[in-house]
PDB file of C-alpha atoms in Angstrom:
ATOM      1  CA  MET W   1     102.091  40.075 130.629  1.00 52.00           C
ATOM      2  CA  ALA W   2     104.238  40.734 133.379  1.00 48.00           C
ATOM      3  CA  ALA W   3     106.959  38.970 132.326  1.00 46.00           C
ATOM      4  CA  THR W   4     109.637  40.591 130.024  1.00 42.00           C
ATOM      5  CA  SER W   5     112.736  38.852 128.633  1.00 43.00           C
ATOM      6  CA  SER W   6     115.127  39.360 125.867  1.00 42.00           C
ATOM      7  CA  SER W   7     115.155  37.793 122.466  1.00 43.00           C
ATOM      8  CA  PRO W   8     118.162  36.579 121.253  1.00 44.00           C
ATOM      9  CA  THR W   9     119.164  38.632 117.620  1.00 43.00           C
ATOM     10  CA  PRO W  10     119.694  36.837 114.686  1.00 44.00           C
ATOM     11  CA  GLU W  11     123.232  36.190 114.843  1.00 44.00           C
ATOM     12  CA  SER W  12     122.963  34.767 118.462  1.00 39.00           C
ATOM     13  CA  PRO W  13     124.837  31.871 119.126  1.00 40.00           C
ATOM     14  CA  GLN W  14     123.083  28.779 121.278  1.00 47.00           C
ATOM     15  CA  PRO W  15     122.046  29.007 123.817  1.00 48.00           C
ATOM     16  CA  ARG W  16     118.942  30.400 123.394  1.00 62.00           C
ATOM     17  CA  ALA W  17     116.838  33.217 125.613  1.00 68.00           C
ATOM     18  CA  SER W  18     113.501  32.356 127.625  1.00 69.00           C
ATOM     19  CA  PHE W  19     110.374  34.497 126.583  1.00 89.00           C
ATOM     20  CA  VAL W  20     107.231  35.185 125.991  1.00 93.00           C
ATOM     21  CA  GLU W  21     104.974  35.850 123.083  1.00 95.00           C
ATOM     22  CA  ARG W  22     101.413  36.660 122.367  1.00 95.00           C
ATOM     23  CA  THR W  23      99.563  35.182 119.366  1.00 96.00           C
ATOM     24  CA  LYS W  24      96.974  33.082 118.046  1.00 96.00           C
ATOM     25  CA  GLY W  25      96.146  29.624 117.619  1.00 92.00           C
ATOM     26  CA  PRO W  26      93.667  27.554 116.198  1.00 92.00           C
ATOM     27  CA  SER W  27      90.266  29.626 115.964  1.00 92.00           C
ATOM     28  CA  GLY W  28      91.885  32.742 116.268  1.00 95.00           C
ATOM     29  CA  LEU W  29      92.001  32.136 119.956  1.00 96.00           C
ATOM     30  CA  GLU W  30      94.783  34.317 121.566  1.00 97.00           C
ATOM     31  CA  LYS W  31      97.891  32.708 123.663  1.00 98.00           C
ATOM     32  CA  ILE W  32     100.452  33.401 125.175  1.00 98.00           C
ATOM     33  CA  VAL W  33     103.456  30.817 124.323  1.00 98.00           C
ATOM     34  CA  LEU W  34     106.300  30.215 127.057  1.00 98.00           C
ATOM     35  CA  ARG W  35     110.348  28.795 125.941  1.00 97.00           C
ATOM     36  CA  GLU W  36     113.070  28.199 128.201  1.00 95.00           C
ATOM     37  CA  ALA W  37     116.379  28.618 126.933  1.00 91.00           C
ATOM     38  CA  ARG W  38     117.254  24.570 126.766  1.00 93.00           C
ATOM     39  CA  GLY W  39     113.884  23.930 124.711  1.00 94.00           C
ATOM     40  CA  PHE W  40     111.126  23.648 126.684  1.00 96.00           C
ATOM     41  CA  SER W  41     107.776  25.095 126.250  1.00 98.00           C
ATOM     42  CA  ALA W  42     103.526  25.672 127.184  1.00 98.00           C
ATOM     43  CA  GLU W  43     100.914  27.436 125.648  1.00 98.00           C
ATOM     44  CA  VAL W  44      97.858  29.108 127.682  1.00 98.00           C
ATOM     45  CA  HIS W  45      94.725  30.680 126.034  1.00 98.00           C
ATOM     46  CA  LEU W  46      93.180  33.484 127.004  1.00 98.00           C
ATOM     47  CA  TYR W  47      90.294  31.867 126.338  1.00 98.00           C
ATOM     48  CA  GLY W  48      89.323  29.519 129.771  1.00 98.00           C
ATOM     49  CA  GLY W  49      92.900  30.255 131.057  1.00 98.00           C
ATOM     50  CA  GLN W  50      93.912  27.668 130.046  1.00 98.00           C
ATOM     51  CA  VAL W  51      97.037  25.593 128.864  1.00 99.00           C
ATOM     52  CA  THR W  52      96.856  23.464 126.253  1.00 98.00           C
ATOM     53  CA  SER W  53     100.906  22.815 125.609  1.00 99.00           C
ATOM     54  CA  TRP W  54     104.139  21.797 128.043  1.00 99.00           C
ATOM     55  CA  LYS W  55     106.731  20.341 125.965  1.00 98.00           C
ATOM     56  CA  ASN W  56     110.053  18.861 127.172  1.00 96.00           C
ATOM     57  CA  ASP W  57     113.395  19.708 125.653  1.00 95.00           C
ATOM     58  CA  HIS W  58     113.224  17.234 122.885  1.00 95.00           C
ATOM     59  CA  GLY W  59     110.066  18.703 122.145  1.00 96.00           C
ATOM     60  CA  ASP W  60     107.841  16.187 123.117  1.00 97.00           C
ATOM     61  CA  GLU W  61     103.978  17.008 124.411  1.00 98.00           C
ATOM     62  CA  LEU W  62     103.449  16.359 127.907  1.00 99.00           C
ATOM     63  CA  LEU W  63      99.923  17.312 128.125  1.00 99.00           C
ATOM     64  CA  PHE W  64      97.047  15.590 126.042  1.00 98.00           C
ATOM     65  CA  VAL W  65      94.876  18.015 124.060  1.00 98.00           C
ATOM     66  CA  SER W  66      92.188  15.615 122.056  1.00 98.00           C
ATOM     67  CA  SER W  67      92.799  15.637 118.276  1.00 96.00           C
ATOM     68  CA  LYS W  68      88.795  17.283 118.225  1.00 96.00           C
ATOM     69  CA  ALA W  69      89.270  19.363 120.303  1.00 96.00           C
ATOM     70  CA  ILE W  70      86.608  22.299 119.942  1.00 95.00           C
ATOM     71  CA  PHE W  71      87.948  25.589 119.708  1.00 95.00           C
ATOM     72  CA  LYS W  72      85.049  27.770 119.401  1.00 94.00           C
ATOM     73  CA  PRO W  73      83.253  29.221 122.228  1.00 94.00           C
ATOM     74  CA  PRO W  74      81.169  28.548 124.702  1.00 94.00           C
ATOM     75  CA  LYS W  75      82.841  25.156 124.116  1.00 93.00           C
ATOM     76  CA  ALA W  76      85.695  23.890 126.857  1.00 94.00           C
ATOM     77  CA  ILE W  77      88.887  22.605 125.198  1.00 97.00           C
ATOM     78  CA  ARG W  78      89.297  18.544 125.635  1.00 97.00           C
ATOM     79  CA  GLY W  79      92.623  18.980 127.158  1.00 98.00           C
ATOM     80  CA  GLY W  80      95.309  20.472 128.643  1.00 98.00           C
ATOM     81  CA  ILE W  81      94.702  21.865 131.812  1.00 99.00           C
ATOM     82  CA  PRO W  82      91.067  23.888 132.465  1.00 98.00           C
ATOM     83  CA  ILE W  83      90.274  25.863 135.447  1.00 98.00           C
ATOM     84  CA  CYS W  84      87.591  24.212 137.482  1.00 98.00           C
ATOM     85  CA  PHE W  85      85.805  27.355 139.260  1.00 98.00           C
ATOM     86  CA  PRO W  86      83.644  28.436 141.283  1.00 98.00           C
ATOM     87  CA  GLN W  87      82.350  24.393 140.969  1.00 97.00           C
ATOM     88  CA  PHE W  88      84.740  20.773 140.077  1.00 96.00           C
ATOM     89  CA  GLY W  89      82.052  18.845 138.000  1.00 89.00           C
ATOM     90  CA  THR W  90      78.013  18.521 139.501  1.00 82.00           C
ATOM     91  CA  HIS W  91      79.266  19.408 143.295  1.00 80.00           C
ATOM     92  CA  GLY W  92      76.497  22.125 143.104  1.00 74.00           C
ATOM     93  CA  ASN W  93      74.260  23.737 141.140  1.00 80.00           C
ATOM     94  CA  LEU W  94      76.027  25.330 138.819  1.00 86.00           C
ATOM     95  CA  GLU W  95      76.935  23.983 135.052  1.00 84.00           C
ATOM     96  CA  LYS W  96      79.421  20.516 135.496  1.00 86.00           C
ATOM     97  CA  HIS W  97      82.483  22.000 136.039  1.00 91.00           C
ATOM     98  CA  GLY W  98      81.517  26.107 136.827  1.00 94.00           C
ATOM     99  CA  PHE W  99      82.102  28.575 134.518  1.00 97.00           C
ATOM    100  CA  ALA W 100      86.174  29.846 134.477  1.00 98.00           C
ATOM    101  CA  ARG W 101      87.046  27.074 131.573  1.00 97.00           C
ATOM    102  CA  ASN W 102      85.151  28.668 129.243  1.00 96.00           C
ATOM    103  CA  ARG W 103      85.612  32.416 129.632  1.00 98.00           C
ATOM    104  CA  LEU W 104      87.644  35.076 128.237  1.00 98.00           C
ATOM    105  CA  TRP W 105      90.208  35.831 130.304  1.00 98.00           C
ATOM    106  CA  ALA W 106      92.604  39.030 130.087  1.00 98.00           C
ATOM    107  CA  ILE W 107      96.171  39.467 131.011  1.00 97.00           C
ATOM    108  CA  ASP W 108      97.014  40.988 134.588  1.00 95.00           C
ATOM    109  CA  ASP W 109      99.750  43.786 133.702  1.00 89.00           C
ATOM    110  CA  ASN W 110      99.690  44.929 137.371  1.00 87.00           C
ATOM    111  CA  PRO W 111      99.998  41.772 139.392  1.00 90.00           C
ATOM    112  CA  PRO W 112     100.163  40.868 142.886  1.00 84.00           C
ATOM    113  CA  PRO W 113     103.349  40.043 144.269  1.00 83.00           C
ATOM    114  CA  PHE W 114     104.035  36.522 143.604  1.00 78.00           C
ATOM    115  CA  PRO W 115     106.928  33.910 145.682  1.00 74.00           C
ATOM    116  CA  ILE W 116     108.932  33.125 142.604  1.00 69.00           C
ATOM    117  CA  SER W 117     112.417  32.284 141.555  1.00 70.00           C
ATOM    118  CA  THR W 118     114.663  35.048 140.740  1.00 70.00           C
ATOM    119  CA  ALA W 119     115.237  31.492 137.142  1.00 77.00           C
ATOM    120  CA  VAL W 120     112.451  31.904 136.451  1.00 86.00           C
ATOM    121  CA  LYS W 121     112.374  34.329 133.546  1.00 88.00           C
ATOM    122  CA  SER W 122     108.848  32.534 131.231  1.00 95.00           C
ATOM    123  CA  PHE W 123     105.788  33.194 132.485  1.00 95.00           C
ATOM    124  CA  ALA W 124     102.403  34.871 132.235  1.00 96.00           C
ATOM    125  CA  ASP W 125      99.790  36.897 134.720  1.00 97.00           C
ATOM    126  CA  LEU W 126      95.732  36.101 133.849  1.00 98.00           C
ATOM    127  CA  ILE W 127      92.565  37.535 135.815  1.00 98.00           C
ATOM    128  CA  LEU W 128      89.580  36.849 135.450  1.00 99.00           C
ATOM    129  CA  LYS W 129      86.273  39.376 137.101  1.00 98.00           C
ATOM    130  CA  PRO W 130      82.639  38.133 136.639  1.00 98.00           C
ATOM    131  CA  SER W 131      80.536  39.082 133.844  1.00 97.00           C
ATOM    132  CA  GLU W 132      77.184  40.532 134.671  1.00 97.00           C
ATOM    133  CA  GLU W 133      75.778  37.386 133.401  1.00 95.00           C
ATOM    134  CA  ASP W 134      77.958  35.233 135.722  1.00 96.00           C
ATOM    135  CA  LEU W 135      76.695  37.115 138.376  1.00 97.00           C
ATOM    136  CA  LYS W 136      72.805  35.899 137.846  1.00 96.00           C
ATOM    137  CA  ILE W 137      74.106  32.653 137.924  1.00 96.00           C
ATOM    138  CA  TRP W 138      76.752  33.244 140.407  1.00 97.00           C
ATOM    139  CA  PRO W 139      76.341  36.409 142.515  1.00 97.00           C
ATOM    140  CA  HIS W 140      79.335  36.957 143.910  1.00 98.00           C
ATOM    141  CA  SER W 141      81.667  39.415 142.649  1.00 98.00           C
ATOM    142  CA  PHE W 142      85.817  38.070 142.664  1.00 99.00           C
ATOM    143  CA  GLU W 143      89.287  38.744 141.284  1.00 98.00           C
ATOM    144  CA  PHE W 144      90.725  35.239 140.586  1.00 99.00           C
ATOM    145  CA  ARG W 145      95.026  35.467 139.630  1.00 98.00           C
ATOM    146  CA  LEU W 146      96.334  33.275 138.015  1.00 98.00           C
ATOM    147  CA  ARG W 147      99.941  32.404 137.678  1.00 97.00           C
ATOM    148  CA  VAL W 148     101.564  29.878 134.707  1.00 98.00           C
ATOM    149  CA  ALA W 149     105.203  29.602 134.882  1.00 96.00           C
ATOM    150  CA  LEU W 150     107.832  27.841 133.211  1.00 97.00           C
ATOM    151  CA  GLY W 151     111.522  27.172 135.177  1.00 93.00           C
ATOM    152  CA  PRO W 152     114.593  26.355 133.601  1.00 91.00           C
ATOM    153  CA  GLY W 153     114.583  23.124 134.514  1.00 93.00           C
ATOM    154  CA  GLY W 154     111.336  22.531 132.423  1.00 96.00           C
ATOM    155  CA  ASP W 155     108.449  22.802 135.341  1.00 97.00           C
ATOM    156  CA  LEU W 156     105.051  23.901 135.040  1.00 98.00           C
ATOM    157  CA  VAL W 157     103.529  26.155 138.062  1.00 98.00           C
ATOM    158  CA  LEU W 158     100.399  27.423 138.149  1.00 98.00           C
ATOM    159  CA  THR W 159      99.345  29.479 141.008  1.00 97.00           C
ATOM    160  CA  SER W 160      95.691  30.490 141.148  1.00 98.00           C
ATOM    161  CA  ARG W 161      94.310  33.774 143.719  1.00 97.00           C
ATOM    162  CA  ILE W 162      91.108  34.250 143.913  1.00 99.00           C
ATOM    163  CA  ARG W 163      89.963  36.888 146.173  1.00 98.00           C
ATOM    164  CA  ASN W 164      86.947  37.604 147.388  1.00 99.00           C
ATOM    165  CA  THR W 165      84.959  41.010 146.209  1.00 98.00           C
ATOM    166  CA  ASN W 166      81.466  41.078 147.417  1.00 97.00           C
ATOM    167  CA  ASN W 167      80.388  45.024 148.767  1.00 95.00           C
ATOM    168  CA  ASP W 168      77.633  43.292 150.873  1.00 95.00           C
ATOM    169  CA  GLY W 169      79.719  41.540 153.653  1.00 95.00           C
ATOM    170  CA  ARG W 170      78.898  38.373 152.200  1.00 97.00           C
ATOM    171  CA  PRO W 171      81.302  35.550 152.023  1.00 98.00           C
ATOM    172  CA  PHE W 172      81.279  32.828 149.357  1.00 98.00           C
ATOM    173  CA  SER W 173      81.980  29.004 148.969  1.00 98.00           C
ATOM    174  CA  PHE W 174      83.438  27.791 146.200  1.00 98.00           C
ATOM    175  CA  THR W 175      85.137  24.096 144.535  1.00 98.00           C
ATOM    176  CA  PHE W 176      88.484  23.911 143.118  1.00 98.00           C
ATOM    177  CA  ALA W 177      90.756  22.008 140.322  1.00 98.00           C
ATOM    178  CA  TYR W 178      93.958  21.587 137.790  1.00 99.00           C
ATOM    179  CA  HIS W 179      91.664  19.409 135.806  1.00 98.00           C
ATOM    180  CA  THR W 180      94.840  18.313 134.413  1.00 99.00           C
ATOM    181  CA  TYR W 181      95.206  15.744 131.183  1.00 99.00           C
ATOM    182  CA  PHE W 182      98.889  14.194 130.925  1.00 99.00           C
ATOM    183  CA  SER W 183      99.865  12.530 127.491  1.00 99.00           C
ATOM    184  CA  VAL W 184     101.044   8.487 128.560  1.00 98.00           C
ATOM    185  CA  SER W 185     102.097   6.089 125.945  1.00 97.00           C
ATOM    186  CA  ASP W 186      99.409   3.685 126.989  1.00 98.00           C
ATOM    187  CA  ILE W 187      97.165   3.899 130.025  1.00 98.00           C
ATOM    188  CA  SER W 188      97.608  -0.239 130.843  1.00 96.00           C
ATOM    189  CA  GLU W 189     101.128   0.267 131.240  1.00 95.00           C
ATOM    190  CA  VAL W 190     100.399   3.609 133.532  1.00 97.00           C
ATOM    191  CA  ARG W 191      99.936   2.910 137.851  1.00 96.00           C
ATOM    192  CA  ILE W 192     100.390   5.477 140.508  1.00 97.00           C
ATOM    193  CA  GLU W 193     101.708   6.286 143.704  1.00 96.00           C
ATOM    194  CA  GLY W 194     100.524   8.280 146.362  1.00 96.00           C
ATOM    195  CA  LEU W 195      96.969   7.727 146.654  1.00 96.00           C
ATOM    196  CA  GLU W 196      97.366   4.271 148.286  1.00 94.00           C
ATOM    197  CA  THR W 197      95.320   2.927 151.310  1.00 94.00           C
ATOM    198  CA  LEU W 198      93.036   6.442 150.900  1.00 97.00           C
ATOM    199  CA  ASP W 199      89.673   7.665 151.143  1.00 98.00           C
ATOM    200  CA  TYR W 200      87.404   8.205 148.022  1.00 98.00           C
ATOM    201  CA  LEU W 201      84.630   9.285 146.430  1.00 97.00           C
ATOM    202  CA  ASP W 202      83.404   7.270 143.365  1.00 97.00           C
ATOM    203  CA  ASN W 203      81.627   9.184 140.740  1.00 96.00           C
ATOM    204  CA  LEU W 204      80.481   6.029 138.786  1.00 97.00           C
ATOM    205  CA  LYS W 205      78.663   4.616 141.813  1.00 97.00           C
ATOM    206  CA  GLY W 206      77.012   8.018 143.612  1.00 94.00           C
ATOM    207  CA  LYS W 207      79.834   9.103 144.830  1.00 95.00           C
ATOM    208  CA  GLU W 208      79.724   6.179 147.360  1.00 97.00           C
ATOM    209  CA  ARG W 209      83.256   6.689 149.450  1.00 98.00           C
ATOM    210  CA  SER W 210      84.796   3.693 149.750  1.00 97.00           C
ATOM    211  CA  THR W 211      89.039   2.720 150.841  1.00 97.00           C
ATOM    212  CA  GLU W 212      91.682   2.306 148.509  1.00 95.00           C
ATOM    213  CA  GLN W 213      92.997  -1.211 147.935  1.00 89.00           C
ATOM    214  CA  GLY W 214      96.562  -2.075 146.198  1.00 77.00           C
ATOM    215  CA  ASP W 215      99.616  -1.252 146.272  1.00 82.00           C
ATOM    216  CA  ALA W 216      99.633   1.275 143.790  1.00 88.00           C
ATOM    217  CA  ILE W 217      96.698   2.123 140.957  1.00 95.00           C
ATOM    218  CA  VAL W 218      97.078   0.777 137.696  1.00 96.00           C
ATOM    219  CA  PHE W 219      93.573   1.012 135.070  1.00 96.00           C
ATOM    220  CA  GLU W 220      92.008  -1.662 133.066  1.00 96.00           C
ATOM    221  CA  SER W 221      88.160   0.468 132.994  1.00 97.00           C
ATOM    222  CA  GLU W 222      86.647   4.021 133.357  1.00 97.00           C
ATOM    223  CA  VAL W 223      87.516   5.429 136.653  1.00 98.00           C
ATOM    224  CA  ASP W 224      86.188   8.625 138.074  1.00 98.00           C
ATOM    225  CA  LYS W 225      87.596   8.964 141.646  1.00 98.00           C
ATOM    226  CA  ILE W 226      88.199  12.387 144.110  1.00 98.00           C
ATOM    227  CA  TYR W 227      90.872  10.828 146.496  1.00 98.00           C
ATOM    228  CA  LEU W 228      90.480  12.905 150.237  1.00 98.00           C
ATOM    229  CA  ASP W 229      93.323  14.404 151.413  1.00 98.00           C
ATOM    230  CA  ALA W 230      95.778  13.192 149.488  1.00 98.00           C
ATOM    231  CA  PRO W 231      99.526  13.880 149.737  1.00 97.00           C
ATOM    232  CA  LYS W 232     101.225  16.835 148.444  1.00 97.00           C
ATOM    233  CA  LYS W 233     103.153  14.865 146.079  1.00 98.00           C
ATOM    234  CA  ILE W 234     102.029  12.479 143.464  1.00 98.00           C
ATOM    235  CA  ALA W 235     103.808  10.526 141.134  1.00 97.00           C
ATOM    236  CA  ILE W 236     102.473   8.716 137.360  1.00 98.00           C
ATOM    237  CA  ILE W 237     104.619   6.225 136.722  1.00 97.00           C
ATOM    238  CA  ASP W 238     104.678   5.471 132.435  1.00 97.00           C
ATOM    239  CA  HIS W 239     106.762   1.951 132.042  1.00 94.00           C
ATOM    240  CA  GLU W 240     106.585   2.400 128.335  1.00 93.00           C
ATOM    241  CA  LYS W 241     108.031   5.577 127.563  1.00 94.00           C
ATOM    242  CA  LYS W 242     110.467   5.696 131.388  1.00 94.00           C
ATOM    243  CA  ARG W 243     109.206   8.946 132.213  1.00 96.00           C
ATOM    244  CA  THR W 244     107.749   9.729 135.638  1.00 97.00           C
ATOM    245  CA  PHE W 245     105.541  13.103 136.134  1.00 98.00           C
ATOM    246  CA  VAL W 246     105.281  14.476 139.356  1.00 98.00           C
ATOM    247  CA  VAL W 247     102.861  16.468 140.799  1.00 98.00           C
ATOM    248  CA  ARG W 248     103.424  19.156 143.915  1.00 98.00           C
ATOM    249  CA  LYS W 249     100.351  20.899 144.958  1.00 98.00           C
ATOM    250  CA  ASP W 250      99.892  23.242 148.020  1.00 98.00           C
ATOM    251  CA  GLY W 251      96.368  23.928 149.201  1.00 98.00           C
ATOM    252  CA  LEU W 252      94.693  21.120 146.832  1.00 99.00           C
ATOM    253  CA  PRO W 253      93.557  18.307 149.424  1.00 99.00           C
ATOM    254  CA  ASP W 254      91.893  16.481 147.039  1.00 99.00           C
ATOM    255  CA  ALA W 255      93.062  14.320 143.952  1.00 99.00           C
ATOM    256  CA  VAL W 256      90.782  13.226 141.373  1.00 98.00           C
ATOM    257  CA  LEU W 257      91.162  10.399 138.489  1.00 98.00           C
ATOM    258  CA  TRP W 258      90.075  10.199 135.584  1.00 98.00           C
ATOM    259  CA  ASN W 259      89.699   7.985 132.736  1.00 98.00           C
ATOM    260  CA  PRO W 260      86.555   7.684 130.532  1.00 96.00           C
ATOM    261  CA  TRP W 261      87.450   4.325 128.904  1.00 96.00           C
ATOM    262  CA  ASP W 262      86.297   3.183 125.864  1.00 91.00           C
ATOM    263  CA  LYS W 263      82.308   3.365 126.014  1.00 92.00           C
ATOM    264  CA  LYS W 264      82.497   6.847 127.556  1.00 91.00           C
ATOM    265  CA  SER W 265      85.448   7.801 124.894  1.00 94.00           C
ATOM    266  CA  LYS W 266      82.633   6.318 122.215  1.00 91.00           C
ATOM    267  CA  THR W 267      79.892   8.815 123.055  1.00 91.00           C
ATOM    268  CA  THR W 268      81.595  12.076 123.825  1.00 93.00           C
ATOM    269  CA  GLN W 269      81.683  14.880 120.898  1.00 90.00           C
ATOM    270  CA  ASP W 270      85.009  16.118 120.953  1.00 88.00           C
ATOM    271  CA  PHE W 271      86.639  12.894 122.060  1.00 95.00           C
ATOM    272  CA  GLY W 272      88.385   9.991 119.657  1.00 94.00           C
ATOM    273  CA  ASP W 273      87.045   6.943 120.190  1.00 95.00           C
ATOM    274  CA  GLU W 274      90.498   5.275 120.737  1.00 95.00           C
ATOM    275  CA  GLU W 275      91.926   8.426 122.876  1.00 97.00           C
ATOM    276  CA  TYR W 276      91.803   6.946 126.161  1.00 98.00           C
ATOM    277  CA  LYS W 277      94.393   4.855 125.896  1.00 98.00           C
ATOM    278  CA  HIS W 278      96.696   7.416 125.800  1.00 98.00           C
ATOM    279  CA  MET W 279      95.580  10.179 128.100  1.00 98.00           C
ATOM    280  CA  LEU W 280      95.098  10.539 132.019  1.00 98.00           C
ATOM    281  CA  CYS W 281      93.424  12.676 134.199  1.00 98.00           C
ATOM    282  CA  VAL W 282      95.751  13.693 137.485  1.00 99.00           C
ATOM    283  CA  ASP W 283      93.765  16.918 138.914  1.00 98.00           C
ATOM    284  CA  PRO W 284      94.684  18.691 142.151  1.00 99.00           C
ATOM    285  CA  ALA W 285      91.569  20.019 143.853  1.00 99.00           C
ATOM    286  CA  ALA W 286      89.620  20.921 146.486  1.00 98.00           C
ATOM    287  CA  ILE W 287      86.476  19.656 146.432  1.00 98.00           C
ATOM    288  CA  GLU W 288      84.904  17.727 149.790  1.00 96.00           C
ATOM    289  CA  LYS W 289      85.251  20.174 152.029  1.00 97.00           C
ATOM    290  CA  SER W 290      84.591  23.894 150.135  1.00 97.00           C
ATOM    291  CA  ILE W 291      86.721  26.818 150.738  1.00 98.00           C
ATOM    292  CA  THR W 292      84.733  29.426 151.896  1.00 99.00           C
ATOM    293  CA  LEU W 293      86.267  33.224 151.337  1.00 99.00           C
ATOM    294  CA  LYS W 294      84.091  36.342 153.332  1.00 98.00           C
ATOM    295  CA  PRO W 295      84.948  39.474 151.550  1.00 98.00           C
ATOM    296  CA  GLY W 296      88.331  40.379 151.454  1.00 98.00           C
ATOM    297  CA  GLU W 297      89.763  36.734 151.914  1.00 99.00           C
ATOM    298  CA  GLU W 298      91.836  35.261 149.606  1.00 98.00           C
ATOM    299  CA  TRP W 299      92.782  32.037 149.015  1.00 98.00           C
ATOM    300  CA  LYS W 300      95.842  30.511 146.728  1.00 98.00           C
ATOM    301  CA  GLY W 301      96.405  26.749 145.414  1.00 98.00           C
ATOM    302  CA  LYS W 302      99.111  25.599 143.821  1.00 98.00           C
ATOM    303  CA  MET W 303     100.562  23.068 141.001  1.00 98.00           C
ATOM    304  CA  GLU W 304     103.998  22.520 139.994  1.00 98.00           C
ATOM    305  CA  LEU W 305     104.633  19.515 137.014  1.00 98.00           C
ATOM    306  CA  SER W 306     107.384  18.102 136.389  1.00 98.00           C
ATOM    307  CA  ALA W 307     108.556  14.687 134.143  1.00 97.00           C
ATOM    308  CA  VAL W 308     111.590  12.856 134.976  1.00 93.00           C
ATOM    309  CA  PRO W 309     113.096   9.862 132.548  1.00 86.00           C
ATOM    310  CA  SER W 310     112.776   7.281 135.109  1.00 79.00           C
ATOM    311  CA  SER W 311     113.294   3.421 134.744  1.00 56.00           C
ATOM    312  CA  TYR W 312     111.309   2.068 136.710  1.00 43.00           C
ATOM    313  CA  CYS W 313     111.083  -1.154 135.277  1.00 39.00           C
ATOM    314  CA  SER W 314     114.712  -1.984 135.962  1.00 34.00           C
ATOM    315  CA  GLY W 315     114.417  -0.641 139.138  1.00 40.00           C
ATOM    316  CA  GLN W 316     116.993   2.870 139.337  1.00 41.00           C
ATOM    317  CA  LEU W 317     114.073   4.627 140.138  1.00 46.00           C
ATOM    318  CA  ASP W 318     112.366   3.726 143.195  1.00 52.00           C
ATOM    319  CA  PRO W 319     108.733   6.320 143.310  1.00 51.00           C
ATOM    320  CA  ALA W 320     108.861   6.180 146.903  1.00 54.00           C
ATOM    321  CA  LYS W 321     111.630   8.197 146.720  1.00 55.00           C
ATOM    322  CA  VAL W 322     110.176   9.947 144.392  1.00 55.00           C
ATOM    323  CA  LEU W 323     107.774  11.122 147.075  1.00 59.00           C
ATOM    324  CA  GLN W 324     109.435  11.873 150.034  1.00 60.00           C
ATOM    325  CA  GLY W 325     111.834  14.098 147.916  1.00 55.00           C
TER     326      GLY W 325
END
């Protein structure tokens, strides 16, 4: 784990120090806890390379993890930020969402340089390489490096670097997503800014291509859409909590919106019947146009999440300014 920071002595006063801790979570699965001096925190499991918690300085959980999530391989963990690689959804011949989310990642003790602010003290570097079994189902050698960083202001940044390490000269192609489950007060009180007028593929209608209508996106039923050529910033406005999530993305042209609604929730084993009311997936992704790498080439995809208090209902926060700023 390429992160070091000093722990406070028992008699140390505030402020608390930033630190990185390696510990165990449910079912004994190993995880890394990141903390910042002002009280922000995040957790990432080595299983799946998956962020499973992101809390603000008041200890409020910002990500959704189902109360029925199964923390036991080979089942993927329901919630947090699963990594979809080398395939998103059913856009290919592999298992849904690929295999990275249910593999055991390793701590990367010798990561390449990542552009990062010197103010960021809490981060972890993970790496995934294919096993012999993986090569049987997807016959390509790769190195997938993931950095999870927690900024001093509580921003959560995930940076993925995927390199083709094939020795036979063959390129490979993949699709990708950060399948991010946000915690919201009530899905009926949430709106999305930044995806208006975009073309999208509707997975509920056989990937039918349509154009988004209206000024903003609200939720009244199941949604499973892939927005194409989405902007680099998307705002998720939670009226009831007076909170806005800002999603920034780079190298990821698409964005997925997903909420299973009531019927699908009731037929999903690891998802509570009523939990759809309190979650929303907004996934920075590369889906419509797959990424192709020749041997030795590397791709990078970055997502930055921030949560800002807002009074959107009273007009104190203009989402358009958030998206432009």
